[in-house]
XYZ file of C-alpha atoms in Angstrom:
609
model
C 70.440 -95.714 -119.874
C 72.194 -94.129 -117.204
C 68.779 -92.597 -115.981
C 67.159 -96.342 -115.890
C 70.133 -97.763 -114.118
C 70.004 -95.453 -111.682
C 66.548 -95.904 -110.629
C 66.356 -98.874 -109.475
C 69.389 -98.022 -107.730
C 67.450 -95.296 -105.793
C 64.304 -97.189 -105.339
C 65.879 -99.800 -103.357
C 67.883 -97.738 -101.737
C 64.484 -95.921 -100.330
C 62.900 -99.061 -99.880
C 66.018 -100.271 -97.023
C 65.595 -96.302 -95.244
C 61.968 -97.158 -95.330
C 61.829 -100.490 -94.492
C 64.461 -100.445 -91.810
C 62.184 -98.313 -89.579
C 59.738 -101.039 -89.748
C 61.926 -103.817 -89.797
C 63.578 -103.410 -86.467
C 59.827 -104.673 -85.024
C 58.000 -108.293 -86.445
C 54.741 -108.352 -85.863
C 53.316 -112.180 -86.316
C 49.938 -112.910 -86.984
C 49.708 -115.663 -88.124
C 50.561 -119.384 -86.483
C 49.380 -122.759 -85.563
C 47.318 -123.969 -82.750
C 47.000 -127.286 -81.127
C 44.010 -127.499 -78.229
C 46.168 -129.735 -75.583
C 47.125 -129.636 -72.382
C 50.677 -131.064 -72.724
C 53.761 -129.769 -71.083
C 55.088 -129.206 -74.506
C 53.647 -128.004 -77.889
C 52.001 -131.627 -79.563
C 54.433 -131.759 -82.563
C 52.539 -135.304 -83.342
C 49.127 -133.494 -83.562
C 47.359 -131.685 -86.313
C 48.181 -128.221 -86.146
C 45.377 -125.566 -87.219
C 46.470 -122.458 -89.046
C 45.105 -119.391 -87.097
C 45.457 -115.628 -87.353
C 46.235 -113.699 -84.794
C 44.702 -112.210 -82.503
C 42.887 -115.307 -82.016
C 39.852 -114.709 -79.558
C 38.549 -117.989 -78.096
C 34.666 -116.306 -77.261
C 34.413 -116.530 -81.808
C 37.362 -119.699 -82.556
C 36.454 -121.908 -79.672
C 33.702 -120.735 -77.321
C 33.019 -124.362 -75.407
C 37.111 -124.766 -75.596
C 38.162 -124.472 -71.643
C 41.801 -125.666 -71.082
C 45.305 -124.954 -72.751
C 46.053 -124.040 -76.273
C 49.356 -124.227 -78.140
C 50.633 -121.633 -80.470
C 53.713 -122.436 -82.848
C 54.927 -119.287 -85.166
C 58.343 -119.441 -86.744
C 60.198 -116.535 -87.006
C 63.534 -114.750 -88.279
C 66.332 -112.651 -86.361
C 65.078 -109.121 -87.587
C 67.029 -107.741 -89.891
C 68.641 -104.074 -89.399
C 69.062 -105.489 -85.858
C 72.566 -106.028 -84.074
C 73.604 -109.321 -83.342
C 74.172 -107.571 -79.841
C 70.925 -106.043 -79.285
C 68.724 -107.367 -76.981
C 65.337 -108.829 -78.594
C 61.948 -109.368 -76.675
C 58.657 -110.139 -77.188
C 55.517 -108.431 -76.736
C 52.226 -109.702 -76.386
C 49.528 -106.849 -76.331
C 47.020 -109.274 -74.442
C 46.802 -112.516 -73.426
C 44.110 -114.192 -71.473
C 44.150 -116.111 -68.779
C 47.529 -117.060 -68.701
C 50.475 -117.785 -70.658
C 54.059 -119.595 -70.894
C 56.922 -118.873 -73.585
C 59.161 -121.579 -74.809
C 62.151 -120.548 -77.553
C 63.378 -123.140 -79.754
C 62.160 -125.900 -76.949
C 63.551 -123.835 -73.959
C 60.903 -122.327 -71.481
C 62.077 -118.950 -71.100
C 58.849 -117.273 -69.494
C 55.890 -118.120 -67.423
C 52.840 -115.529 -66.426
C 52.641 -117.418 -63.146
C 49.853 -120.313 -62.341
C 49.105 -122.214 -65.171
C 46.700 -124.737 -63.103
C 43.674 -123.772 -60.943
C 43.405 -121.094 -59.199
C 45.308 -118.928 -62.609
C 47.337 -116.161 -62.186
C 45.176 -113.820 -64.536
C 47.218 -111.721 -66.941
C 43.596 -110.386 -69.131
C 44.390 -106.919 -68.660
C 48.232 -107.009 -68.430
C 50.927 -106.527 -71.368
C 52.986 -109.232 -71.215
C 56.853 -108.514 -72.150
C 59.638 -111.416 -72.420
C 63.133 -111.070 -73.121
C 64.531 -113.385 -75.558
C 67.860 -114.907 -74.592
C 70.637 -114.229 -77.402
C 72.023 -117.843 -76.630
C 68.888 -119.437 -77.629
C 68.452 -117.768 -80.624
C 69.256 -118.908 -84.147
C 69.634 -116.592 -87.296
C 67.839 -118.819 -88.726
C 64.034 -120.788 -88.333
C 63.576 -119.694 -84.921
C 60.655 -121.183 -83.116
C 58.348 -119.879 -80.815
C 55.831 -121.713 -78.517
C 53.417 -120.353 -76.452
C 50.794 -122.581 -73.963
C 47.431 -120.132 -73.265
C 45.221 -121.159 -70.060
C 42.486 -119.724 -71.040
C 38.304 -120.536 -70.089
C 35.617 -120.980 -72.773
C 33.330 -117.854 -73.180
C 30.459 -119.606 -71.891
C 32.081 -119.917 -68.439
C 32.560 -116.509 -67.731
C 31.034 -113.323 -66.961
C 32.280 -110.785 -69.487
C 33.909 -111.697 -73.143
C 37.195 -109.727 -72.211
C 37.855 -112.651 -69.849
C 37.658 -115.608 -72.520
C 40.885 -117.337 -73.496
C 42.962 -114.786 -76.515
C 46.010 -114.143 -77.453
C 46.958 -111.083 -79.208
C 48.985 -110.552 -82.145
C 53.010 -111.123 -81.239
C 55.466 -108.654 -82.093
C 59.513 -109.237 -82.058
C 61.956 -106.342 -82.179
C 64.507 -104.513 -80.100
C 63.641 -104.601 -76.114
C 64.131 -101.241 -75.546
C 61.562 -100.119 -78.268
C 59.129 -103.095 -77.116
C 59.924 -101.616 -73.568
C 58.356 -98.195 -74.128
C 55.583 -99.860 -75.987
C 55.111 -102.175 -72.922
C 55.327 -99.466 -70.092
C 52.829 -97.472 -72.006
C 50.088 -100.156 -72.288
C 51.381 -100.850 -68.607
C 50.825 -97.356 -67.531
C 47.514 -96.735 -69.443
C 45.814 -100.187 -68.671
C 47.056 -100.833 -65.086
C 48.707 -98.122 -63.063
C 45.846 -95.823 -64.113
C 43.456 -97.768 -63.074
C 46.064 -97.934 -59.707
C 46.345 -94.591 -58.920
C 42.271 -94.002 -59.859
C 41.603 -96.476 -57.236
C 43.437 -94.728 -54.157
C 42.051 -91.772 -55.415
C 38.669 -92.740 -55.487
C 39.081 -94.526 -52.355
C 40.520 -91.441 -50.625
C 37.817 -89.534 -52.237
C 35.368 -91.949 -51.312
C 35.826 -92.111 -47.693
C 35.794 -88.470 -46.947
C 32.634 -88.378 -48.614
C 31.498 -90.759 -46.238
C 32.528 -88.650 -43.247
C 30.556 -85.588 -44.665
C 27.620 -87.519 -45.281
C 28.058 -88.814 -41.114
C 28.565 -85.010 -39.822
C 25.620 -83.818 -42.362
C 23.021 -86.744 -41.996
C 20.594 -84.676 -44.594
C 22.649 -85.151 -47.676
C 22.425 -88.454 -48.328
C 23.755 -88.440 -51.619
C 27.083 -87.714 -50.408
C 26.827 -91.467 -48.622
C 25.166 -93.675 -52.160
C 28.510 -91.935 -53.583
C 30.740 -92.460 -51.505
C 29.569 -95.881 -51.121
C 30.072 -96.069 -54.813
C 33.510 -94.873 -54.869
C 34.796 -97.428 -52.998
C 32.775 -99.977 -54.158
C 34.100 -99.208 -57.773
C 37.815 -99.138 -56.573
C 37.194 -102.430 -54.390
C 36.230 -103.852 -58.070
C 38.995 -102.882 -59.881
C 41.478 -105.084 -58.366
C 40.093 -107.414 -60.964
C 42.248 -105.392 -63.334
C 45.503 -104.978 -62.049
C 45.691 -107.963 -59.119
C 46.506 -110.705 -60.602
C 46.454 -113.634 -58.769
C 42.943 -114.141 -56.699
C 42.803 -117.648 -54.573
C 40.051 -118.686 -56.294
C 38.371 -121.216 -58.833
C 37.661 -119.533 -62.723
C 34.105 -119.785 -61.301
C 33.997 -118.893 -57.771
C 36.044 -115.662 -58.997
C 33.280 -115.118 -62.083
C 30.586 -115.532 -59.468
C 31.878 -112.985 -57.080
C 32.812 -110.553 -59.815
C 29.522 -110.471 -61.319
C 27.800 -110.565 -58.086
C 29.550 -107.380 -56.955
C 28.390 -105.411 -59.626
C 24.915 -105.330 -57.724
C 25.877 -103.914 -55.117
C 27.981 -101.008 -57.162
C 25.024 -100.201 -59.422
C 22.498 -100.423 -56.531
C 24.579 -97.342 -54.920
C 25.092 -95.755 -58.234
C 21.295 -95.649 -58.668
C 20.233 -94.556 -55.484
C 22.892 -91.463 -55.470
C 21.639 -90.723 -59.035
C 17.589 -90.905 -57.038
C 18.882 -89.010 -53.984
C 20.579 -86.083 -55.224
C 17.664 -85.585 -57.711
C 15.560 -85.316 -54.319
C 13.774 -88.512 -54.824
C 13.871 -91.392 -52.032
C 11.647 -94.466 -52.463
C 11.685 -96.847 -50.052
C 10.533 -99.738 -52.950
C 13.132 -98.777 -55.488
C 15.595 -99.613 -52.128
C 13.852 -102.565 -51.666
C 14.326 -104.071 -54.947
C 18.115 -103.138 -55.332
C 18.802 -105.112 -52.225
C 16.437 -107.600 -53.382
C 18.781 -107.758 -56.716
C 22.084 -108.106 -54.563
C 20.704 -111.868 -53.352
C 18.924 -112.965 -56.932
C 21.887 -112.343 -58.802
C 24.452 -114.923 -57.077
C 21.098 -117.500 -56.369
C 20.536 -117.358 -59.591
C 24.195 -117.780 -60.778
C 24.396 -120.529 -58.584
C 21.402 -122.690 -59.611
C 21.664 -121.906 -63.029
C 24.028 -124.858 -65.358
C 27.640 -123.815 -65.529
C 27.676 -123.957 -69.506
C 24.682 -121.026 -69.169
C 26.825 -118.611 -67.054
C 27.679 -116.117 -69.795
C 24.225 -115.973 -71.135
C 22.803 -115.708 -67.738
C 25.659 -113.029 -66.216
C 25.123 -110.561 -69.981
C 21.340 -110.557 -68.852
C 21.907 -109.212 -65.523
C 24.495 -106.478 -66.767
C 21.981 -105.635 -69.371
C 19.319 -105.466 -66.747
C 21.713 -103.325 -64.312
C 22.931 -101.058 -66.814
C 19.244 -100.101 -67.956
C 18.663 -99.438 -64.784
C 21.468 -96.874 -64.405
C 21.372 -95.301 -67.138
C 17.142 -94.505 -66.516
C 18.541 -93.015 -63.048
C 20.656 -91.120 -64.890
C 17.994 -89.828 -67.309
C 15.142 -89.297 -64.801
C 17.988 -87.447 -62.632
C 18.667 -85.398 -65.648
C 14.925 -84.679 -66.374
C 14.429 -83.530 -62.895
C 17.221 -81.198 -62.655
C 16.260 -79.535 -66.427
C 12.514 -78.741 -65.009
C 14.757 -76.914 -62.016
C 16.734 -75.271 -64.107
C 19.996 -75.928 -61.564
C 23.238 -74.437 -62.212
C 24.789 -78.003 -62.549
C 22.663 -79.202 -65.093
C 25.636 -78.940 -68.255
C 28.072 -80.046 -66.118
C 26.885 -82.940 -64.201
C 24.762 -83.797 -67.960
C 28.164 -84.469 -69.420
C 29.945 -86.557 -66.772
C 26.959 -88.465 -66.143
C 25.655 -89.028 -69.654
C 29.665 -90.211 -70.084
C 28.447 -93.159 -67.842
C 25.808 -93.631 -69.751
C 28.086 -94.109 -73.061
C 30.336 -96.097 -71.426
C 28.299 -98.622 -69.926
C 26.500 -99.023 -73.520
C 29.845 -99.315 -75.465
C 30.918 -101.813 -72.640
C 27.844 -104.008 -73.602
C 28.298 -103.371 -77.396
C 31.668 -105.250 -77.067
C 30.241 -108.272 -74.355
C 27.842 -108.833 -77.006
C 30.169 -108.662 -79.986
C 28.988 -106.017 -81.708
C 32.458 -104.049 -81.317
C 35.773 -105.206 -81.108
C 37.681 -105.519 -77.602
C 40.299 -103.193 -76.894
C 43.474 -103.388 -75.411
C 42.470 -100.658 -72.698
C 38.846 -100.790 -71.922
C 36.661 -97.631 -71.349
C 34.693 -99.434 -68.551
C 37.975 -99.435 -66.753
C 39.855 -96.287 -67.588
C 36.760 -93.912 -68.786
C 34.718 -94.369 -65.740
C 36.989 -93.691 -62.839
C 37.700 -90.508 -64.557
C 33.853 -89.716 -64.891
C 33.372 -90.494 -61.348
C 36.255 -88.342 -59.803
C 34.321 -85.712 -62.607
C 31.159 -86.140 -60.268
C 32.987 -85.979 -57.276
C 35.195 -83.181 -57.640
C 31.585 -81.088 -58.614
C 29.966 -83.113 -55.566
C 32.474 -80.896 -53.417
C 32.152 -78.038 -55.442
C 28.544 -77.939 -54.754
C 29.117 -78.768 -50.802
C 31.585 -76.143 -50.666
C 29.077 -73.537 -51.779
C 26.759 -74.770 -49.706
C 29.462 -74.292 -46.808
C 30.088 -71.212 -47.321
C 26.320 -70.262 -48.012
C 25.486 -71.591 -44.633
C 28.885 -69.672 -42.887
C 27.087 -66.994 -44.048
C 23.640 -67.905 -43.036
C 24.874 -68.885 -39.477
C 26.787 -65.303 -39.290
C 23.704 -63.225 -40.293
C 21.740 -65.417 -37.345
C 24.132 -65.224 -34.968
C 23.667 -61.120 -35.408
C 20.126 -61.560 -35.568
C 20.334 -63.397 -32.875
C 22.146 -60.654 -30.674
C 20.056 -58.261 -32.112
C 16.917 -60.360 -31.000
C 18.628 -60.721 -27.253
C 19.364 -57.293 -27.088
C 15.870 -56.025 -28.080
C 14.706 -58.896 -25.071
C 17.153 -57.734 -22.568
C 15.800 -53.704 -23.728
C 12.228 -54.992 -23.600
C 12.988 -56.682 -20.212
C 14.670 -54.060 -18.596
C 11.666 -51.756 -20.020
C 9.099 -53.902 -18.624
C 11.202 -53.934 -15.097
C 11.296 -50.631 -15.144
C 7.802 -50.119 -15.810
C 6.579 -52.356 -13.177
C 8.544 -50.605 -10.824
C 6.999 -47.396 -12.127
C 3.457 -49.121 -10.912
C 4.492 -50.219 -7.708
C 6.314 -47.079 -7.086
C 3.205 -45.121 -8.392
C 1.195 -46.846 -6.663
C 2.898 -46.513 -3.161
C 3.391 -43.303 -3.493
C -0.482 -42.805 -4.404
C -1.029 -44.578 -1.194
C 1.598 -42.180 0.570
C -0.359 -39.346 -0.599
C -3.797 -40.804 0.497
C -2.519 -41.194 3.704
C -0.844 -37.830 4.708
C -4.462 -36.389 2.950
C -6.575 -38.710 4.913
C -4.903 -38.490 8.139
C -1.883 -35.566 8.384
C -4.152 -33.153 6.219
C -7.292 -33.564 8.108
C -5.682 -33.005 11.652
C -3.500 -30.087 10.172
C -7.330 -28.405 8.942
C -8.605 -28.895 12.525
C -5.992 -27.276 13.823
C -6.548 -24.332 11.077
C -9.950 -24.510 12.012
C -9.845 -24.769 16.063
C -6.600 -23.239 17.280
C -7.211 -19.794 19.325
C -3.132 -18.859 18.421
C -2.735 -17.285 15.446
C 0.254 -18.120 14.612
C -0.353 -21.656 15.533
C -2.763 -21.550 12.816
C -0.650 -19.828 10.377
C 1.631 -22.174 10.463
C -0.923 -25.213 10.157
C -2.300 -23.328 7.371
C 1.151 -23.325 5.616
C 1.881 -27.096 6.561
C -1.240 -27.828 5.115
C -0.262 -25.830 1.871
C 3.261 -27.861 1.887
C 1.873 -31.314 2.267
C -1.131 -30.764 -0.480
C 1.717 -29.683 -2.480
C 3.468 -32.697 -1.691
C 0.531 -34.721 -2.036
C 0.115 -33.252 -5.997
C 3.756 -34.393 -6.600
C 3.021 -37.761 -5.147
C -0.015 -38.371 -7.371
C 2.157 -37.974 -10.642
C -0.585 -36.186 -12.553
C 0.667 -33.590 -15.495
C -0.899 -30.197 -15.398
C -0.943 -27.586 -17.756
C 1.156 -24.828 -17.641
C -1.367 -22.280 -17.965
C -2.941 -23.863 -14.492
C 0.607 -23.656 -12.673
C 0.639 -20.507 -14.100
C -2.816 -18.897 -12.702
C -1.972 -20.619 -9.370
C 1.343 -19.483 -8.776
C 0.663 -15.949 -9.790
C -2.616 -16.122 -7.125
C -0.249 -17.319 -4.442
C 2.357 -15.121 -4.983
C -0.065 -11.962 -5.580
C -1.813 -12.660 -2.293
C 1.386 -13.163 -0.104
C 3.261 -9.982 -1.657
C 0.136 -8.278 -0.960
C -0.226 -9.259 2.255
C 3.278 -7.254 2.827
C 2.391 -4.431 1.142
C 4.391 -5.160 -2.153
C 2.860 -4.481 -5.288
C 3.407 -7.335 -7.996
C 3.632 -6.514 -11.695
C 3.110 -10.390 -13.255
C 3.417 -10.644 -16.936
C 2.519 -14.679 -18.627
C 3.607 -15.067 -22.334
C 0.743 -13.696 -24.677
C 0.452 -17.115 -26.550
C -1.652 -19.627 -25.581
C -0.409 -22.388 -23.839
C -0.663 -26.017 -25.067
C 2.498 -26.935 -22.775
C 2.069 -29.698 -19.432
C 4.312 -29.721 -16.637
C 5.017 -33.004 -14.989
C 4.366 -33.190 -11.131
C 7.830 -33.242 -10.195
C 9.002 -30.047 -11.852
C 5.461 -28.555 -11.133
C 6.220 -29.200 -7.128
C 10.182 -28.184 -7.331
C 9.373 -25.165 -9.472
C 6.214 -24.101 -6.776
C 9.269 -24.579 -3.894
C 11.948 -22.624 -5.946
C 8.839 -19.684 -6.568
C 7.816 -19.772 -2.816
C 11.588 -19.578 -1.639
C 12.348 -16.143 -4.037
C 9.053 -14.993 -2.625
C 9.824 -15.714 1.260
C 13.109 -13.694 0.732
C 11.684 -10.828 -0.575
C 9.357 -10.472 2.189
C 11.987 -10.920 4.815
C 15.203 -9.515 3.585
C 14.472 -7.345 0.809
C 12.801 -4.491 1.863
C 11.047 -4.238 -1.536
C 7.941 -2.327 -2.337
C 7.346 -3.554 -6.172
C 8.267 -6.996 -7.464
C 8.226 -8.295 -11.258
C 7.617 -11.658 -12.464
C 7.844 -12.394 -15.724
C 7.500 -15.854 -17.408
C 8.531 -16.815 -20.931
C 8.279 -20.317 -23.093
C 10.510 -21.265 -26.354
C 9.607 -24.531 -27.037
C 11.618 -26.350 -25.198
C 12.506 -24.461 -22.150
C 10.475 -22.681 -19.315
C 11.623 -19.521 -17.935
C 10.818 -17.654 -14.736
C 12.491 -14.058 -13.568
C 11.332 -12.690 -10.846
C 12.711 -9.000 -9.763
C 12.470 -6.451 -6.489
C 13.276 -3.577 -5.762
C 15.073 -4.054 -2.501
C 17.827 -3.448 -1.181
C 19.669 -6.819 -2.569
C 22.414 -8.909 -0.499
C 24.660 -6.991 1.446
C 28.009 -6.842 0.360
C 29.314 -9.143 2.967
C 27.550 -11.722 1.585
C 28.751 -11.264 -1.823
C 30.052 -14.691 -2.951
C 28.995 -16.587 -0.694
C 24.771 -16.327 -1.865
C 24.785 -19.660 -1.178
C 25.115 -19.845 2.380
C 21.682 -18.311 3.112
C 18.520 -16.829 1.925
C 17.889 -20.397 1.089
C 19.972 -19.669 -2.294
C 21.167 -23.214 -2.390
C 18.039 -25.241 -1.960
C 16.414 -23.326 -4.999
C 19.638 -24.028 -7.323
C 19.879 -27.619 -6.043
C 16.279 -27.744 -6.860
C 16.548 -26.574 -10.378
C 19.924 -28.780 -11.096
C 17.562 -31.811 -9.918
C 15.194 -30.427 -12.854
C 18.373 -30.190 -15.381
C 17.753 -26.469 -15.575
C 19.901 -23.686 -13.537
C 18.661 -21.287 -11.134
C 20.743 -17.868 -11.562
C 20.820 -14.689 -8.971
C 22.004 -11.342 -9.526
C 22.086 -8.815 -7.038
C 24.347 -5.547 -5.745
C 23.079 -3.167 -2.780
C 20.614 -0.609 -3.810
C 19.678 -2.105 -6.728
C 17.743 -5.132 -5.623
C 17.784 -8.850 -6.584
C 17.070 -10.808 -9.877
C 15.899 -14.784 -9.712
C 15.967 -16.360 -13.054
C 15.238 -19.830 -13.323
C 15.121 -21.741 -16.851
C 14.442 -25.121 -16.707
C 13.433 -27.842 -19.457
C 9.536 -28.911 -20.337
């Protein structure tokens, strides 16, 4: 017995713990409705029961005006009598006023044309503790709202949500929630999107080729300029000049939308551009000629229309990038098919096949999807940036590369013609001392009577045909230097009674001398002979000549009696020592002498081939 007493005991004691979590919030769905446009609720009329949430677009579709809602209702209990109560309507559409036990306490704003349009807003009203009774409370609420065949989308038919009474601080939080997730989202997506938007735009003006960047850009804005539908309430217009214009703008958005979905798939048809524009003036004609009670009907075709038309954009755009196998395929598949789902569920629920929600994807969904897009969009351009900061490095070094190799090939090609005018002056040089100086220098050989007159033409002659070879610029081969200069110098020593011991290297020799080293080397040989005919007093002279490669040698050695010791260190001075080591210095080779008294003097010349 004590058992069973005690249950029930414990049973309601869990029922009050439970129950007093869920009592401190009433939730009414149920009341009655009275179609009227009074200033009060029509006690004298014949109220309609009618559950809550009652949506006009499937309880009164041709109903445009006011309804009245009556619900009675009792203080909550677990609640203090000095805790302040409120009342939360979810959604409410167009407009509403509150009125407590036959005081107004609350008005959404314009109740008479043009409405202050609360659709997507929470509504939250304090209820004064001086109005309220502990007992049979009652609650009237007037809804503005427009028939479903007047307007463009279902969410913006007359409704009004199911009504919930409890504790304002607890309705508060509810309220700034469904604030926060419905409205200021939508907010702060718009000045993003706008912000994003427009610097789009300015990329797409410095890079004129990517013309994607403009459709979305374009679209950006045009999305954010459309969601002030949402969260600004109170547009100067008619219920069907603000339809018209909202539906009309859609055009314009998709149109954009389509064309970036075309454009950064590569595609641009000037036809496809034509009939997007052409849609932007058919859709408000046609609104406008078309009967007022035919406006829903008319406005759910064109959506349907628009939205095929976006999603196939999306599709052929995601075709296109598949066959190219682009690194953005996955990524910009999901964000874009996301459009795709959203714009179907939207059309599920305008043509009743889902129920509405309190925060609709279209609105909340899709900015997110967009700023998806557009965060990749500058992803992409980013790489691009830094692909083409790389590109225009590399050509800007190609590029100094490529002057540099002009300037070299210039400079070459300067220097080259300056090698054939030089050439040939000096070719005409030497035609004219042979022509003229070397003929009258042969008559003189040939006709003087002096001797020594003729010796010294004869020498002249030998000097200026040797100047004449260097002039010409012809290479000879060192074997031919070689047999002339040991003729020459055999036949002058011999003419002095010196006997020459000439030794050439044994190999045979494949080596050319240029005419300017063959004439200085023939003028630095002639020299060493000259002053060992004069000053030597030498009766045997050696010349031996030697190749390794690179380098030409030349010693040439008497017997004499060498420089006198007063001229020891100063070999430069005379015997013509310095002209035959400026000579070889001009060559890049050095001219050496050795010499002491008695023993003779050595020449050795080394100088490169």
């Amino acid at each position: 017995m004590r058992i069973r007493a005690v249950l029930p005991i414990l049973a309601l004691w869990l029922w009050l713990a439970v129950g007093d979590s869920q009592a401190a919030v009433l939730t009414i769905t149920s009341a009655q409705s009275v179609q009227s446009d009074a200033a009060h609720f029509p006690a004298e009329a014949a109220a309609v029961p009618t559950a809550l949430p009652d949506e006009w677009s499937r309880s009164r579709p041709d109903h445009d005006g006011s309804v009245w809602y009556r619900a009675r209702f009792e203080r909550p209990a677990g609640i203090g009598d000095d805790e302040l109560l409120a009342l939360y309507i979810e959604r409410v559409c167009t407009n509403l006023e509150v009125h407590l036990n036959g005081h107004r306490i609350y008005s959404g704003g314009h109740m008479q044309e043009p409405l202050t349009r609360n659709c997507y807003r929470p509504q939250l009203v304090s209820l004064p503790a001086a109005l309220l009774s502990p007992l049979g409370n009652v609650l009237d609420i007037q809804v503005r709202g427009s028939a479903l065949k007047h307007v463009a989308v279902r969410t913006r038919a007359g409704s009004l949500s199911a009504l919930r009474i409890g504790p304002a601080s607890e309705l508060g939080a509810m309220y700034a929630q469904r604030e926060f997730w419905g409205i200021t989202t939508v907010q702060i997506a718009s000045v993003t999107l706008i912000a994003l938007g427009g610097f789009l735009l300015v990329l797409s003006w410095i890079n004129r080729k990517e013309r994607y960047l403009k459709y979305f850009g374009a679209l950006l804005i045009g999305w954010s300029l459309l969601s002030l539908r949402v969260w600004w309430p109170n547009w100067p217009l008619e219920t069907r000049s603000f339809e018209l214009l909202v539906c009309s703008a859609f055009a314009p958005v998709v149109g954009v939308a389509v064309q970036f979905f075309l454009s950064y798939a590569g595609v641009r048809s000037p036809r496809i551009a034509g009939a997007l524009l052409l849609q932007c003036v058919l859709i408000p004609a046609s609104l406008l000629a078309l009967d007022a009670d035919h406006f829903f009907l008319l406005a759910n075709a064109w959506f349907a229309l628009m939205s095929a038309e976006l999603i196939a954009s999306i599709v052929y755009y995601l075709r296109i990038v598949w066959k190219r196998r682009r690194v953005d395929f996955w990524p910009m598949g999901l964000t874009a098919g996301g459009m795709g789902v959203v714009v179907v569920l939207e059309l599920t629920v305008q043509y009743g096949w889902l129920p509405m929600h309190a925060v609709q994807p279209l609105n909340f969904a899709l900015p997110v999807l967009l700023l998806g897009i557009g965060s990749r969009l500058l992803q992409v351009f980013g790489r691009a940036l830094q692909a083409a900061e790389i590109n225009r490095a590399q050509l800007e070094i190609r590029v100094r590369e490529a002057t540099a190799e002009i300037e070299s090939n210039f400079a070459q090609m300067s220097a080259l013609r300056v090698e054939q005018v030089t050439e040939k002056e000096r070719k005409r040089i030497a035609a004219d001392l042979h022509d003229d100086l070397g003929a009258k220098l042969l008559t003189i050989v040939h006709t003087s009577e002096s001797e020594r007159i003729s010796t010294l033409a004869r020498e002249a002659l030998e000097e200026m045909r040797l100047s004449v070879r260097g002039l010409t610029g012809k290479p000879v081969q060192l074997a031919d230097a070689l047999a002339d200069w040991r003729a020459e110098v055999v036949s002058r020593l011999g003419q002095a009674n010196i006997e020459v011991d000439w030794r050439n290297p044994p190999d045979d020799l494949q080596q050319k001398l240029s005419a300017r080293v063959l004439v200085q080397t023939t003028r630095i040989l002639r020299e060493a002979v000259s002053n060992i005919i004069k000053h030597s007093g030498a009766s045997h002279c050696k010349v031996r000549t030697s190749v390794d490669g690179v380098h030409f040698g030349l010693l040439v050695q008497d017997n004499g009696n060498g420089i006198p010791m007063e001229l020891d260190g100063k070999l430069d001075r005379g015997h013509g020592m310095s002209s035959m080591k400026h000579r070889a210095k001009q060559l890049s080779g050095q001219c050496l002498v050795e010499s002491g008294p008695g023993y003779g003097t050595v020449i050795r010349l080394t100088i490169p081939l």
